[in-house]
Amino acid sequence: MRQLVRYEWKKIWGSRLNQLTVLGCCMFLLFCVYSVIAQTHAADEKGNSVYGMEAVKILKEMPTVPVTQENAEQLMQEYLDCTEDPAMNSDKAETNFLNEEVYKTLYRKNREFFSLLTANYQGSSRELNIKEVFQKSMGKDFYKSRSAQLAIELDGFVKTGMILDSQKGYWIKKDERVRDLKLGSFQFWKDMIDSAGWIMLIMPLICVGIAPMFAGEYQTGAASMLLTMRYGKSRLARAKILTAILYATTVYWGIVLTYAGIYLMIFGPQGGNHSYTGL
């Protein structure tokens, strides 16, 4: 049995078509990683946009900020003070009523925190601008506002039939335990989730590898001879199935772990316990 599995294994990897397919898939996934890195952007100390590995370095060094009531009110108050200072404010809504310099150094450097605060106090509504939201929300408890906005969102999901009323209660109970959010870079986890669809390319790759194990012998006419052999309908069939499972498992996890490992080495694992900029 072991020799049959070994023979089928060598036959799979000895196929030039299979070798080229595996190489092509790996090269394409590496290109996907390169594309993600090239498009990665961040704001430097001066608020200017940087891309590529320079942006990756900034994201890796980004400190973790605990989302507390004190930190939330401090940032909102700093923003409101800037909007009241003639040397720092402007009448442009596109720069959130800040002049260009302050917009870069204050807003762009803390964009994720600002987005989290805006979503927390206003939800999915866009009736108020960020300045009006902060003026209205100063002094309100961050986590109570978060729970209230979540309940509103869930009510909308129930009305549209997206979830059941019992499911709404489940998520509200889960939310009651959320009291120590952290905000920071989670680029590795985000990119892995966003690019997970590319891993679907492994499925046709596996099909290309194992299809000749069965179809090839029928195509060449060797099947009729193999089926008449002593183990043609027993051990040989089991060996082919076992080899196909081993090949699929090896290729799938080999590519997935390599793909994730490259991301992990470049972006780092930090951010797995951070909050996203939304409810």
mmCIF file with all atom_site columns, C-alpha atoms in Angstrom, residues 41-232:
data_model
loop_
_atom_site.group_PDB
_atom_site.id
_atom_site.type_symbol
_atom_site.label_atom_id
_atom_site.label_alt_id
_atom_site.label_comp_id
_atom_site.label_asym_id
_atom_site.label_entity_id
_atom_site.label_seq_id
_atom_site.pdbx_PDB_ins_code
_atom_site.Cartn_x
_atom_site.Cartn_y
_atom_site.Cartn_z
_atom_site.occupancy
_atom_site.B_iso_or_equiv
_atom_site.pdbx_formal_charge
_atom_site.auth_seq_id
_atom_site.auth_comp_id
_atom_site.auth_asym_id
_atom_site.auth_atom_id
_atom_site.pdbx_PDB_model_num
ATOM 1   C CA . HIS A 1 41  ? -0.475  53.695 2.783   1.00 0.00 ? 41  HIS A CA 1
ATOM 2   C CA . ALA A 1 42  ? -0.005  55.508 6.078   1.00 0.00 ? 42  ALA A CA 1
ATOM 3   C CA . ALA A 1 43  ? 0.567   59.000 7.414   1.00 0.00 ? 43  ALA A CA 1
ATOM 4   C CA . ASP A 1 44  ? 4.051   59.935 8.627   1.00 0.00 ? 44  ASP A CA 1
ATOM 5   C CA . GLU A 1 45  ? 4.867   62.258 11.530  1.00 0.00 ? 45  GLU A CA 1
ATOM 6   C CA . LYS A 1 46  ? 4.046   65.314 9.400   1.00 0.00 ? 46  LYS A CA 1
ATOM 7   C CA . GLY A 1 47  ? 0.761   63.824 8.187   1.00 0.00 ? 47  GLY A CA 1
ATOM 8   C CA . ASN A 1 48  ? 2.001   63.209 4.654   1.00 0.00 ? 48  ASN A CA 1
ATOM 9   C CA . SER A 1 49  ? 0.951   60.056 2.809   1.00 0.00 ? 49  SER A CA 1
ATOM 10  C CA . VAL A 1 50  ? 3.603   57.402 2.299   1.00 0.00 ? 50  VAL A CA 1
ATOM 11  C CA . TYR A 1 51  ? 3.283   54.075 0.487   1.00 0.00 ? 51  TYR A CA 1
ATOM 12  C CA . GLY A 1 52  ? 4.974   50.713 0.223   1.00 0.00 ? 52  GLY A CA 1
ATOM 13  C CA . MET A 1 53  ? 7.508   49.452 2.736   1.00 0.00 ? 53  MET A CA 1
ATOM 14  C CA . GLU A 1 54  ? 7.836   52.897 4.296   1.00 0.00 ? 54  GLU A CA 1
ATOM 15  C CA . ALA A 1 55  ? 4.126   52.776 5.127   1.00 0.00 ? 55  ALA A CA 1
ATOM 16  C CA . VAL A 1 56  ? 4.490   49.218 6.430   1.00 0.00 ? 56  VAL A CA 1
ATOM 17  C CA . LYS A 1 57  ? 7.267   50.355 8.771   1.00 0.00 ? 57  LYS A CA 1
ATOM 18  C CA . ILE A 1 58  ? 5.087   53.159 10.141  1.00 0.00 ? 58  ILE A CA 1
ATOM 19  C CA . LEU A 1 59  ? 2.159   50.798 10.688  1.00 0.00 ? 59  LEU A CA 1
ATOM 20  C CA . LYS A 1 60  ? 4.355   48.269 12.490  1.00 0.00 ? 60  LYS A CA 1
ATOM 21  C CA . GLU A 1 61  ? 5.616   50.984 14.843  1.00 0.00 ? 61  GLU A CA 1
ATOM 22  C CA . MET A 1 62  ? 2.162   52.433 15.453  1.00 0.00 ? 62  MET A CA 1
ATOM 23  C CA . PRO A 1 63  ? 1.457   52.415 19.210  1.00 0.00 ? 63  PRO A CA 1
ATOM 24  C CA . THR A 1 64  ? -1.600  50.729 20.672  1.00 0.00 ? 64  THR A CA 1
ATOM 25  C CA . VAL A 1 65  ? -4.083  53.220 22.090  1.00 0.00 ? 65  VAL A CA 1
ATOM 26  C CA . PRO A 1 66  ? -6.584  52.039 24.719  1.00 0.00 ? 66  PRO A CA 1
ATOM 27  C CA . VAL A 1 67  ? -10.033 53.433 23.964  1.00 0.00 ? 67  VAL A CA 1
ATOM 28  C CA . THR A 1 68  ? -11.016 54.966 27.294  1.00 0.00 ? 68  THR A CA 1
ATOM 29  C CA . GLN A 1 69  ? -13.423 57.741 28.159  1.00 0.00 ? 69  GLN A CA 1
ATOM 30  C CA . GLU A 1 70  ? -10.482 59.977 29.038  1.00 0.00 ? 70  GLU A CA 1
ATOM 31  C CA . ASN A 1 71  ? -8.682  59.386 25.730  1.00 0.00 ? 71  ASN A CA 1
ATOM 32  C CA . ALA A 1 72  ? -11.864 59.859 23.719  1.00 0.00 ? 72  ALA A CA 1
ATOM 33  C CA . GLU A 1 73  ? -12.763 63.173 25.366  1.00 0.00 ? 73  GLU A CA 1
ATOM 34  C CA . GLN A 1 74  ? -9.167  64.395 25.199  1.00 0.00 ? 74  GLN A CA 1
ATOM 35  C CA . LEU A 1 75  ? -9.001  63.885 21.424  1.00 0.00 ? 75  LEU A CA 1
ATOM 36  C CA . MET A 1 76  ? -12.442 65.398 20.844  1.00 0.00 ? 76  MET A CA 1
ATOM 37  C CA . GLN A 1 77  ? -11.577 68.423 22.967  1.00 0.00 ? 77  GLN A CA 1
ATOM 38  C CA . GLU A 1 78  ? -8.260  68.888 21.166  1.00 0.00 ? 78  GLU A CA 1
ATOM 39  C CA . TYR A 1 79  ? -10.093 68.858 17.853  1.00 0.00 ? 79  TYR A CA 1
ATOM 40  C CA . LEU A 1 80  ? -12.771 71.298 19.030  1.00 0.00 ? 80  LEU A CA 1
ATOM 41  C CA . ASP A 1 81  ? -10.131 73.651 20.422  1.00 0.00 ? 81  ASP A CA 1
ATOM 42  C CA . CYS A 1 82  ? -8.434  73.692 17.024  1.00 0.00 ? 82  CYS A CA 1
ATOM 43  C CA . THR A 1 83  ? -11.709 74.509 15.264  1.00 0.00 ? 83  THR A CA 1
ATOM 44  C CA . GLU A 1 84  ? -12.143 77.496 17.568  1.00 0.00 ? 84  GLU A CA 1
ATOM 45  C CA . ASP A 1 85  ? -8.620  78.823 17.044  1.00 0.00 ? 85  ASP A CA 1
ATOM 46  C CA . PRO A 1 86  ? -8.439  81.224 14.049  1.00 0.00 ? 86  PRO A CA 1
ATOM 47  C CA . ALA A 1 87  ? -4.828  80.166 13.445  1.00 0.00 ? 87  ALA A CA 1
ATOM 48  C CA . MET A 1 88  ? -5.830  76.509 13.084  1.00 0.00 ? 88  MET A CA 1
ATOM 49  C CA . ASN A 1 89  ? -9.375  76.392 11.745  1.00 0.00 ? 89  ASN A CA 1
ATOM 50  C CA . SER A 1 90  ? -10.923 76.887 8.320   1.00 0.00 ? 90  SER A CA 1
ATOM 51  C CA . ASP A 1 91  ? -14.369 76.903 6.763   1.00 0.00 ? 91  ASP A CA 1
ATOM 52  C CA . LYS A 1 92  ? -13.641 73.893 4.525   1.00 0.00 ? 92  LYS A CA 1
ATOM 53  C CA . ALA A 1 93  ? -15.710 70.820 5.314   1.00 0.00 ? 93  ALA A CA 1
ATOM 54  C CA . GLU A 1 94  ? -13.382 68.623 3.262   1.00 0.00 ? 94  GLU A CA 1
ATOM 55  C CA . THR A 1 95  ? -10.598 69.258 5.797   1.00 0.00 ? 95  THR A CA 1
ATOM 56  C CA . ASN A 1 96  ? -13.040 68.933 8.718   1.00 0.00 ? 96  ASN A CA 1
ATOM 57  C CA . PHE A 1 97  ? -12.857 72.698 9.426   1.00 0.00 ? 97  PHE A CA 1
ATOM 58  C CA . LEU A 1 98  ? -9.104  72.579 10.060  1.00 0.00 ? 98  LEU A CA 1
ATOM 59  C CA . ASN A 1 99  ? -6.398  74.281 8.055   1.00 0.00 ? 99  ASN A CA 1
ATOM 60  C CA . GLU A 1 100 ? -4.154  72.116 5.899   1.00 0.00 ? 100 GLU A CA 1
ATOM 61  C CA . GLU A 1 101 ? -1.303  71.838 8.391   1.00 0.00 ? 101 GLU A CA 1
ATOM 62  C CA . VAL A 1 102 ? -3.459  70.916 11.392  1.00 0.00 ? 102 VAL A CA 1
ATOM 63  C CA . TYR A 1 103 ? -5.529  68.563 9.249   1.00 0.00 ? 103 TYR A CA 1
ATOM 64  C CA . LYS A 1 104 ? -2.368  66.633 8.415   1.00 0.00 ? 104 LYS A CA 1
ATOM 65  C CA . THR A 1 105 ? -0.788  66.589 11.870  1.00 0.00 ? 105 THR A CA 1
ATOM 66  C CA . LEU A 1 106 ? -3.942  66.079 13.934  1.00 0.00 ? 106 LEU A CA 1
ATOM 67  C CA . TYR A 1 107 ? -6.655  64.448 11.840  1.00 0.00 ? 107 TYR A CA 1
ATOM 68  C CA . ARG A 1 108 ? -4.688  62.303 9.392   1.00 0.00 ? 108 ARG A CA 1
ATOM 69  C CA . LYS A 1 109 ? -2.373  60.953 12.077  1.00 0.00 ? 109 LYS A CA 1
ATOM 70  C CA . ASN A 1 110 ? -5.409  59.972 14.185  1.00 0.00 ? 110 ASN A CA 1
ATOM 71  C CA . ARG A 1 111 ? -7.819  59.162 11.378  1.00 0.00 ? 111 ARG A CA 1
ATOM 72  C CA . GLU A 1 112 ? -8.754  55.726 12.765  1.00 0.00 ? 112 GLU A CA 1
ATOM 73  C CA . PHE A 1 113 ? -9.553  57.114 16.210  1.00 0.00 ? 113 PHE A CA 1
ATOM 74  C CA . PHE A 1 114 ? -11.590 59.967 14.728  1.00 0.00 ? 114 PHE A CA 1
ATOM 75  C CA . SER A 1 115 ? -13.521 57.514 12.556  1.00 0.00 ? 115 SER A CA 1
ATOM 76  C CA . LEU A 1 116 ? -14.175 55.285 15.564  1.00 0.00 ? 116 LEU A CA 1
ATOM 77  C CA . LEU A 1 117 ? -15.475 58.219 17.628  1.00 0.00 ? 117 LEU A CA 1
ATOM 78  C CA . THR A 1 118 ? -17.687 59.506 14.824  1.00 0.00 ? 118 THR A CA 1
ATOM 79  C CA . ALA A 1 119 ? -19.206 56.077 14.200  1.00 0.00 ? 119 ALA A CA 1
ATOM 80  C CA . ASN A 1 120 ? -19.605 55.496 17.932  1.00 0.00 ? 120 ASN A CA 1
ATOM 81  C CA . TYR A 1 121 ? -21.594 58.655 18.602  1.00 0.00 ? 121 TYR A CA 1
ATOM 82  C CA . GLN A 1 122 ? -23.447 58.952 15.282  1.00 0.00 ? 122 GLN A CA 1
ATOM 83  C CA . GLY A 1 123 ? -23.717 55.397 13.986  1.00 0.00 ? 123 GLY A CA 1
ATOM 84  C CA . SER A 1 124 ? -24.431 54.998 10.297  1.00 0.00 ? 124 SER A CA 1
ATOM 85  C CA . SER A 1 125 ? -26.200 58.353 10.159  1.00 0.00 ? 125 SER A CA 1
ATOM 86  C CA . ARG A 1 126 ? -24.414 61.131 8.287   1.00 0.00 ? 126 ARG A CA 1
ATOM 87  C CA . GLU A 1 127 ? -26.690 63.998 9.262   1.00 0.00 ? 127 GLU A CA 1
ATOM 88  C CA . LEU A 1 128 ? -24.027 65.795 11.289  1.00 0.00 ? 128 LEU A CA 1
ATOM 89  C CA . ASN A 1 129 ? -20.439 66.604 10.407  1.00 0.00 ? 129 ASN A CA 1
ATOM 90  C CA . ILE A 1 130 ? -17.597 65.607 12.705  1.00 0.00 ? 130 ILE A CA 1
ATOM 91  C CA . LYS A 1 131 ? -17.521 68.973 14.451  1.00 0.00 ? 131 LYS A CA 1
ATOM 92  C CA . GLU A 1 132 ? -21.229 68.846 15.247  1.00 0.00 ? 132 GLU A CA 1
ATOM 93  C CA . VAL A 1 133 ? -20.955 65.248 16.424  1.00 0.00 ? 133 VAL A CA 1
ATOM 94  C CA . PHE A 1 134 ? -18.169 66.074 18.873  1.00 0.00 ? 134 PHE A CA 1
ATOM 95  C CA . GLN A 1 135 ? -19.916 69.212 20.153  1.00 0.00 ? 135 GLN A CA 1
ATOM 96  C CA . LYS A 1 136 ? -23.048 67.184 20.800  1.00 0.00 ? 136 LYS A CA 1
ATOM 97  C CA . SER A 1 137 ? -21.245 64.202 22.303  1.00 0.00 ? 137 SER A CA 1
ATOM 98  C CA . MET A 1 138 ? -18.800 65.774 24.764  1.00 0.00 ? 138 MET A CA 1
ATOM 99  C CA . GLY A 1 139 ? -19.426 64.281 28.195  1.00 0.00 ? 139 GLY A CA 1
ATOM 100 C CA . LYS A 1 140 ? -21.363 61.265 26.924  1.00 0.00 ? 140 LYS A CA 1
ATOM 101 C CA . ASP A 1 141 ? -20.119 57.854 28.006  1.00 0.00 ? 141 ASP A CA 1
ATOM 102 C CA . PHE A 1 142 ? -18.274 56.215 25.115  1.00 0.00 ? 142 PHE A CA 1
ATOM 103 C CA . TYR A 1 143 ? -19.298 52.614 25.768  1.00 0.00 ? 143 TYR A CA 1
ATOM 104 C CA . LYS A 1 144 ? -22.914 53.444 26.586  1.00 0.00 ? 144 LYS A CA 1
ATOM 105 C CA . SER A 1 145 ? -23.162 55.389 23.338  1.00 0.00 ? 145 SER A CA 1
ATOM 106 C CA . ARG A 1 146 ? -21.610 52.442 21.529  1.00 0.00 ? 146 ARG A CA 1
ATOM 107 C CA . SER A 1 147 ? -24.210 50.062 22.977  1.00 0.00 ? 147 SER A CA 1
ATOM 108 C CA . ALA A 1 148 ? -27.028 52.459 22.059  1.00 0.00 ? 148 ALA A CA 1
ATOM 109 C CA . GLN A 1 149 ? -25.828 52.789 18.459  1.00 0.00 ? 149 GLN A CA 1
ATOM 110 C CA . LEU A 1 150 ? -25.414 49.030 18.196  1.00 0.00 ? 150 LEU A CA 1
ATOM 111 C CA . ALA A 1 151 ? -29.013 48.523 19.366  1.00 0.00 ? 151 ALA A CA 1
ATOM 112 C CA . ILE A 1 152 ? -30.206 50.975 16.694  1.00 0.00 ? 152 ILE A CA 1
ATOM 113 C CA . GLU A 1 153 ? -28.236 49.146 14.003  1.00 0.00 ? 153 GLU A CA 1
ATOM 114 C CA . LEU A 1 154 ? -29.571 45.773 15.131  1.00 0.00 ? 154 LEU A CA 1
ATOM 115 C CA . ASP A 1 155 ? -33.152 47.090 15.131  1.00 0.00 ? 155 ASP A CA 1
ATOM 116 C CA . GLY A 1 156 ? -32.665 48.067 11.521  1.00 0.00 ? 156 GLY A CA 1
ATOM 117 C CA . PHE A 1 157 ? -31.334 44.596 10.693  1.00 0.00 ? 157 PHE A CA 1
ATOM 118 C CA . VAL A 1 158 ? -34.373 42.997 12.349  1.00 0.00 ? 158 VAL A CA 1
ATOM 119 C CA . LYS A 1 159 ? -36.795 45.201 10.389  1.00 0.00 ? 159 LYS A CA 1
ATOM 120 C CA . THR A 1 160 ? -35.146 44.347 7.088   1.00 0.00 ? 160 THR A CA 1
ATOM 121 C CA . GLY A 1 161 ? -35.078 40.639 7.916   1.00 0.00 ? 161 GLY A CA 1
ATOM 122 C CA . MET A 1 162 ? -31.288 40.361 7.971   1.00 0.00 ? 162 MET A CA 1
ATOM 123 C CA . ILE A 1 163 ? -31.332 38.873 11.475  1.00 0.00 ? 163 ILE A CA 1
ATOM 124 C CA . LEU A 1 164 ? -33.927 37.475 13.883  1.00 0.00 ? 164 LEU A CA 1
ATOM 125 C CA . ASP A 1 165 ? -34.997 39.213 17.076  1.00 0.00 ? 165 ASP A CA 1
ATOM 126 C CA . SER A 1 166 ? -33.388 36.404 19.092  1.00 0.00 ? 166 SER A CA 1
ATOM 127 C CA . GLN A 1 167 ? -30.101 37.043 17.298  1.00 0.00 ? 167 GLN A CA 1
ATOM 128 C CA . LYS A 1 168 ? -30.324 40.714 18.218  1.00 0.00 ? 168 LYS A CA 1
ATOM 129 C CA . GLY A 1 169 ? -30.473 39.754 21.900  1.00 0.00 ? 169 GLY A CA 1
ATOM 130 C CA . TYR A 1 170 ? -27.458 37.497 21.468  1.00 0.00 ? 170 TYR A CA 1
ATOM 131 C CA . TRP A 1 171 ? -25.289 40.282 20.056  1.00 0.00 ? 171 TRP A CA 1
ATOM 132 C CA . ILE A 1 172 ? -26.447 42.770 22.689  1.00 0.00 ? 172 ILE A CA 1
ATOM 133 C CA . LYS A 1 173 ? -25.352 40.352 25.418  1.00 0.00 ? 173 LYS A CA 1
ATOM 134 C CA . LYS A 1 174 ? -22.019 39.926 23.679  1.00 0.00 ? 174 LYS A CA 1
ATOM 135 C CA . ASP A 1 175 ? -21.609 43.699 23.489  1.00 0.00 ? 175 ASP A CA 1
ATOM 136 C CA . GLU A 1 176 ? -22.176 44.092 27.232  1.00 0.00 ? 176 GLU A CA 1
ATOM 137 C CA . ARG A 1 177 ? -18.754 42.537 27.805  1.00 0.00 ? 177 ARG A CA 1
ATOM 138 C CA . VAL A 1 178 ? -16.949 44.981 25.492  1.00 0.00 ? 178 VAL A CA 1
ATOM 139 C CA . ARG A 1 179 ? -15.280 47.508 27.761  1.00 0.00 ? 179 ARG A CA 1
ATOM 140 C CA . ASP A 1 180 ? -11.582 47.561 26.880  1.00 0.00 ? 180 ASP A CA 1
ATOM 141 C CA . LEU A 1 181 ? -11.216 48.295 23.179  1.00 0.00 ? 181 LEU A CA 1
ATOM 142 C CA . LYS A 1 182 ? -7.763  48.972 21.779  1.00 0.00 ? 182 LYS A CA 1
ATOM 143 C CA . LEU A 1 183 ? -6.962  50.843 18.618  1.00 0.00 ? 183 LEU A CA 1
ATOM 144 C CA . GLY A 1 184 ? -3.860  50.397 16.521  1.00 0.00 ? 184 GLY A CA 1
ATOM 145 C CA . SER A 1 185 ? -2.508  48.795 13.377  1.00 0.00 ? 185 SER A CA 1
ATOM 146 C CA . PHE A 1 186 ? -4.043  45.466 12.350  1.00 0.00 ? 186 PHE A CA 1
ATOM 147 C CA . GLN A 1 187 ? -2.791  45.524 8.764   1.00 0.00 ? 187 GLN A CA 1
ATOM 148 C CA . PHE A 1 188 ? -1.692  41.874 8.710   1.00 0.00 ? 188 PHE A CA 1
ATOM 149 C CA . TRP A 1 189 ? -5.112  40.591 9.756   1.00 0.00 ? 189 TRP A CA 1
ATOM 150 C CA . LYS A 1 190 ? -6.987  43.013 7.498   1.00 0.00 ? 190 LYS A CA 1
ATOM 151 C CA . ASP A 1 191 ? -4.946  42.155 4.407   1.00 0.00 ? 191 ASP A CA 1
ATOM 152 C CA . MET A 1 192 ? -5.181  38.431 5.069   1.00 0.00 ? 192 MET A CA 1
ATOM 153 C CA . ILE A 1 193 ? -8.978  38.627 5.260   1.00 0.00 ? 193 ILE A CA 1
ATOM 154 C CA . ASP A 1 194 ? -9.307  40.971 2.288   1.00 0.00 ? 194 ASP A CA 1
ATOM 155 C CA . SER A 1 195 ? -7.081  38.833 0.077   1.00 0.00 ? 195 SER A CA 1
ATOM 156 C CA . ALA A 1 196 ? -8.461  35.461 1.188   1.00 0.00 ? 196 ALA A CA 1
ATOM 157 C CA . GLY A 1 197 ? -10.395 35.182 -2.059  1.00 0.00 ? 197 GLY A CA 1
ATOM 158 C CA . TRP A 1 198 ? -7.164  34.729 -4.009  1.00 0.00 ? 198 TRP A CA 1
ATOM 159 C CA . ILE A 1 199 ? -6.542  31.482 -2.137  1.00 0.00 ? 199 ILE A CA 1
ATOM 160 C CA . MET A 1 200 ? -9.507  30.025 -4.051  1.00 0.00 ? 200 MET A CA 1
ATOM 161 C CA . LEU A 1 201 ? -7.021  29.615 -6.915  1.00 0.00 ? 201 LEU A CA 1
ATOM 162 C CA . ILE A 1 202 ? -5.675  26.599 -5.044  1.00 0.00 ? 202 ILE A CA 1
ATOM 163 C CA . MET A 1 203 ? -8.850  24.642 -5.859  1.00 0.00 ? 203 MET A CA 1
ATOM 164 C CA . PRO A 1 204 ? -8.322  24.448 -9.648  1.00 0.00 ? 204 PRO A CA 1
ATOM 165 C CA . LEU A 1 205 ? -4.628  23.855 -8.947  1.00 0.00 ? 205 LEU A CA 1
ATOM 166 C CA . ILE A 1 206 ? -5.525  20.758 -6.924  1.00 0.00 ? 206 ILE A CA 1
ATOM 167 C CA . CYS A 1 207 ? -7.913  19.596 -9.646  1.00 0.00 ? 207 CYS A CA 1
ATOM 168 C CA . VAL A 1 208 ? -5.149  19.857 -12.242 1.00 0.00 ? 208 VAL A CA 1
ATOM 169 C CA . GLY A 1 209 ? -2.896  17.745 -10.047 1.00 0.00 ? 209 GLY A CA 1
ATOM 170 C CA . ILE A 1 210 ? -5.249  14.881 -9.194  1.00 0.00 ? 210 ILE A CA 1
ATOM 171 C CA . ALA A 1 211 ? -7.379  14.653 -12.348 1.00 0.00 ? 211 ALA A CA 1
ATOM 172 C CA . PRO A 1 212 ? -4.792  12.603 -14.341 1.00 0.00 ? 212 PRO A CA 1
ATOM 173 C CA . MET A 1 213 ? -4.657  10.019 -11.531 1.00 0.00 ? 213 MET A CA 1
ATOM 174 C CA . PHE A 1 214 ? -7.989  8.663  -12.721 1.00 0.00 ? 214 PHE A CA 1
ATOM 175 C CA . ALA A 1 215 ? -8.850  10.230 -16.075 1.00 0.00 ? 215 ALA A CA 1
ATOM 176 C CA . GLY A 1 216 ? -5.362  9.774  -17.518 1.00 0.00 ? 216 GLY A CA 1
ATOM 177 C CA . GLU A 1 217 ? -5.485  6.001  -17.275 1.00 0.00 ? 217 GLU A CA 1
ATOM 178 C CA . TYR A 1 218 ? -8.872  5.839  -18.957 1.00 0.00 ? 218 TYR A CA 1
ATOM 179 C CA . GLN A 1 219 ? -7.600  8.163  -21.675 1.00 0.00 ? 219 GLN A CA 1
ATOM 180 C CA . THR A 1 220 ? -4.588  5.971  -22.444 1.00 0.00 ? 220 THR A CA 1
ATOM 181 C CA . GLY A 1 221 ? -6.534  2.728  -22.151 1.00 0.00 ? 221 GLY A CA 1
ATOM 182 C CA . ALA A 1 222 ? -4.449  1.500  -19.214 1.00 0.00 ? 222 ALA A CA 1
ATOM 183 C CA . ALA A 1 223 ? -7.489  1.376  -16.939 1.00 0.00 ? 223 ALA A CA 1
ATOM 184 C CA . SER A 1 224 ? -8.770  -1.887 -18.413 1.00 0.00 ? 224 SER A CA 1
ATOM 185 C CA . MET A 1 225 ? -5.455  -3.573 -17.648 1.00 0.00 ? 225 MET A CA 1
ATOM 186 C CA . LEU A 1 226 ? -5.090  -2.129 -14.153 1.00 0.00 ? 226 LEU A CA 1
ATOM 187 C CA . LEU A 1 227 ? -8.593  -3.159 -13.143 1.00 0.00 ? 227 LEU A CA 1
ATOM 188 C CA . THR A 1 228 ? -7.839  -6.786 -13.984 1.00 0.00 ? 228 THR A CA 1
ATOM 189 C CA . MET A 1 229 ? -4.760  -6.872 -11.760 1.00 0.00 ? 229 MET A CA 1
ATOM 190 C CA . ARG A 1 230 ? -4.871  -8.391 -8.281  1.00 0.00 ? 230 ARG A CA 1
ATOM 191 C CA . TYR A 1 231 ? -5.172  -5.126 -6.413  1.00 0.00 ? 231 TYR A CA 1
ATOM 192 C CA . GLY A 1 232 ? -6.660  -3.072 -9.247  1.00 0.00 ? 232 GLY A CA 1
#
